[in-house]
């Protein structure tokens, strides 16, 4: 049921049918009101200076945009970097240091999947999850960070930072609930807009491939993977951040008689401990014309 609802909402925002377009139009008054409230919120905030280089990477719309590999690529250009994120989908709350500069300190249930990707991909960085980004910033400074990357923090208008937004292609430019926009690019808010193909490009490496693979993934808008996919026996889509069980994955392997499950890194960090045969779509971002 949850999967069906999530996929319906993704279609509604990014590839609506006739009924969904009518619904979107009917909800426009609510969208205008919501957007006005977000503007009032923006105007009420005063940015606090933490005396450290802070960069936020995200997008204005709901759903995936590829911000995690972009953050990784940007953070690799910095020494003593810290990544701070909310840790969506984790079975914990509050502030947790997922990784110090040398080792991973918790499992994926505590960190959430995206934080664990950073922990694996950035061996020299600090990774912190915290709903309160300001507490996370203070902790990162305490741990010796000299630059901080905030994952998806455009809306944190009370933090002085440099905002990078990834341009997401969508014909629906309305705010919630008519469209996918959580906020607007407010006048007076300085941002850098990064566009795929102009500012960065994606590279995908297929690792541990087998002759028969079943795609299993729990990312937002999984159709984004299509251009990178090899031939697969089946495509099995789950809601974003879905907590996989070993039995449901074993059932897919048995049903398809596959040699392995093809997963993204976001899925891999949640299922690697199951001991199942895995193939990996390892996505990385290459920066183009980047100036630190």
Coordinates of C-alpha atoms in Angstrom, one line a residue, residues 58-255:
X58 CA 19.9 20.1 -2.5
X59 CA 17.0 20.9 -4.7
X60 CA 13.7 22.8 -4.5
X61 CA 11.5 19.9 -5.4
X62 CA 10.4 16.7 -3.5
X63 CA 12.0 13.5 -4.7
X64 CA 15.4 12.5 -5.8
X65 CA 17.8 14.7 -7.7
X66 CA 21.2 13.0 -7.3
X67 CA 22.4 15.3 -4.5
X68 CA 24.3 12.5 -2.6
X69 CA 26.9 11.8 -5.4
X70 CA 27.2 15.5 -6.0
X71 CA 27.9 16.2 -2.3
X72 CA 30.5 13.4 -2.4
X73 CA 32.2 14.8 -5.4
X74 CA 32.3 18.3 -3.8
X75 CA 33.5 17.1 -0.4
X76 CA 36.4 15.2 -2.0
X77 CA 37.8 18.6 -3.0
X78 CA 38.0 19.7 0.6
X79 CA 40.2 18.5 3.5
X80 CA 38.7 18.2 7.1
X81 CA 35.2 18.1 5.7
X82 CA 32.1 17.1 7.6
X83 CA 28.7 16.0 6.1
X84 CA 25.6 16.8 8.1
X85 CA 22.2 15.5 7.2
X86 CA 18.8 14.8 8.8
X87 CA 19.2 11.0 8.4
X88 CA 15.8 10.4 6.9
X89 CA 14.4 6.9 7.4
X90 CA 16.7 6.0 10.3
X91 CA 15.5 4.1 13.4
X92 CA 17.0 6.8 15.7
X93 CA 16.6 10.4 16.7
X94 CA 18.8 13.2 17.9
X95 CA 22.5 13.7 17.0
X96 CA 24.7 10.7 16.1
X97 CA 28.2 10.7 14.8
X98 CA 28.0 8.1 12.1
X99 CA 31.7 8.3 11.2
X100 CA 34.7 10.2 12.6
X101 CA 37.8 10.7 10.4
X102 CA 38.9 7.0 10.8
X103 CA 36.0 4.6 11.3
X104 CA 32.2 4.1 11.1
X105 CA 30.7 4.2 14.5
X106 CA 27.1 2.8 14.0
X107 CA 25.1 0.7 11.7
X108 CA 22.7 1.8 9.0
X109 CA 19.6 1.5 11.2
X110 CA 21.0 4.4 13.3
X111 CA 22.5 6.4 10.5
X112 CA 19.9 6.0 7.7
X113 CA 20.9 4.9 4.2
X114 CA 22.2 8.2 2.8
X115 CA 24.5 8.9 5.8
X116 CA 26.0 5.4 5.4
X117 CA 26.8 6.1 1.8
X118 CA 28.8 9.2 2.8
X119 CA 30.5 7.1 5.5
X120 CA 31.6 4.5 2.9
X121 CA 32.5 6.9 0.1
X122 CA 34.3 9.6 2.1
X123 CA 36.9 7.8 4.2
X124 CA 38.5 11.0 5.5
X125 CA 35.3 13.0 6.3
X126 CA 33.2 13.3 9.4
X127 CA 29.5 12.2 9.0
X128 CA 26.8 13.4 11.4
X129 CA 23.1 12.9 11.4
X130 CA 21.0 15.4 13.3
X131 CA 17.5 16.9 12.9
X132 CA 18.9 20.1 14.4
X133 CA 21.5 21.2 11.8
X134 CA 23.0 23.9 14.1
X135 CA 23.8 21.2 16.7
X136 CA 25.4 19.2 14.0
X137 CA 27.5 22.2 12.9
X138 CA 28.8 22.8 16.4
X139 CA 29.7 19.1 16.8
X140 CA 31.5 19.1 13.5
X141 CA 33.5 22.2 14.5
X142 CA 34.3 20.5 17.8
X143 CA 35.7 17.5 15.9
X144 CA 38.0 19.7 13.8
X145 CA 36.1 20.2 10.6
X146 CA 37.1 23.2 8.6
X147 CA 34.4 22.9 6.0
X148 CA 30.8 21.6 6.3
X149 CA 28.4 20.2 3.7
X150 CA 24.7 20.2 4.6
X151 CA 22.6 17.7 2.7
X152 CA 19.4 19.3 1.5
X153 CA 19.3 22.4 3.7
X154 CA 18.2 25.2 1.4
X155 CA 15.2 25.8 3.8
X156 CA 17.6 26.4 6.7
X157 CA 17.5 30.1 6.2
X158 CA 18.7 30.8 9.7
X159 CA 22.2 29.4 8.9
X160 CA 24.7 31.4 6.9
X161 CA 25.9 29.2 4.1
X162 CA 26.4 28.9 0.3
X163 CA 23.5 27.2 -1.4
X164 CA 23.9 24.9 -4.4
X165 CA 20.7 23.7 -6.0
X166 CA 20.4 21.0 -8.6
X167 CA 18.1 21.8 -11.5
X168 CA 15.3 19.2 -11.7
X169 CA 13.4 18.9 -15.0
X170 CA 9.6 19.1 -14.5
X171 CA 6.8 20.7 -16.4
X172 CA 4.9 21.2 -13.1
X173 CA 6.3 24.3 -11.5
X174 CA 3.7 24.7 -8.7
X175 CA 4.3 24.5 -5.0
X176 CA 2.9 21.7 -2.8
X177 CA 0.3 20.3 -3.0
X178 CA -0.4 21.1 -6.7
X179 CA 3.2 20.5 -7.7
X180 CA 6.6 19.2 -6.4
X181 CA 8.1 22.5 -5.2
X182 CA 8.8 22.8 -1.5
X183 CA 10.0 26.4 -1.8
X184 CA 10.8 29.0 -4.4
X185 CA 14.1 30.6 -5.2
X186 CA 13.4 33.6 -3.0
X187 CA 14.5 37.1 -4.1
X188 CA 17.6 38.0 -2.1
X189 CA 18.6 34.4 -1.6
X190 CA 22.0 33.8 -3.4
X191 CA 22.4 30.4 -4.9
X192 CA 24.4 28.5 -7.5
X193 CA 22.3 26.4 -9.9
X194 CA 24.0 23.2 -11.0
X195 CA 22.8 21.4 -14.1
X196 CA 23.7 17.9 -15.2
X197 CA 25.7 18.0 -18.4
X198 CA 26.9 21.6 -17.8
X199 CA 28.3 21.5 -14.2
X200 CA 28.5 17.8 -13.6
X201 CA 28.1 14.5 -15.3
X202 CA 27.3 11.0 -14.0
X203 CA 29.5 7.9 -14.4
X204 CA 28.1 4.5 -13.6
X205 CA 30.2 1.4 -13.0
X206 CA 28.6 -2.1 -13.0
X207 CA 30.3 -4.2 -10.4
X208 CA 30.0 -8.0 -9.8
X209 CA 27.7 -8.5 -12.7
X210 CA 26.1 -11.9 -13.4
X211 CA 24.3 -13.3 -16.4
X212 CA 20.9 -12.9 -14.8
X213 CA 20.2 -10.0 -12.5
X214 CA 17.0 -8.7 -10.9
X215 CA 17.0 -5.0 -10.2
X216 CA 15.9 -4.1 -6.7
X217 CA 15.9 -0.5 -5.6
X218 CA 14.3 1.9 -3.1
X219 CA 15.2 5.3 -4.5
X220 CA 12.9 8.2 -5.5
X221 CA 11.8 8.2 -9.1
X222 CA 13.6 4.9 -9.9
X223 CA 13.0 5.4 -13.7
X224 CA 16.1 7.7 -13.5
X225 CA 18.1 4.5 -13.5
X226 CA 16.9 3.3 -16.9
X227 CA 19.6 4.9 -19.0
X228 CA 22.3 3.2 -17.0
X229 CA 20.7 -0.3 -16.7
X230 CA 22.1 -3.4 -18.3
X231 CA 19.7 -6.1 -19.3
X232 CA 17.8 -7.3 -16.2
X233 CA 15.3 -10.1 -15.5
X234 CA 12.9 -7.9 -13.6
X235 CA 12.6 -4.4 -12.1
X236 CA 11.4 -4.3 -8.5
X237 CA 10.7 -0.8 -7.2
X238 CA 10.2 0.0 -3.5
X239 CA 9.3 3.3 -1.8
X240 CA 12.3 5.6 -1.2
X241 CA 14.3 4.6 1.9
X242 CA 12.4 1.3 2.2
X243 CA 13.8 -1.0 4.9
X244 CA 14.4 -4.3 3.1
X245 CA 14.0 -7.7 4.7
X246 CA 16.1 -10.6 3.7
X247 CA 13.1 -12.8 3.0
X248 CA 11.6 -10.4 0.5
X249 CA 14.9 -10.3 -1.4
X250 CA 15.3 -14.0 -1.3
X251 CA 11.8 -14.4 -2.7
X252 CA 12.8 -12.2 -5.7
X253 CA 15.9 -14.3 -6.3
X254 CA 13.9 -17.5 -6.2
X255 CA 11.1 -16.2 -8.4

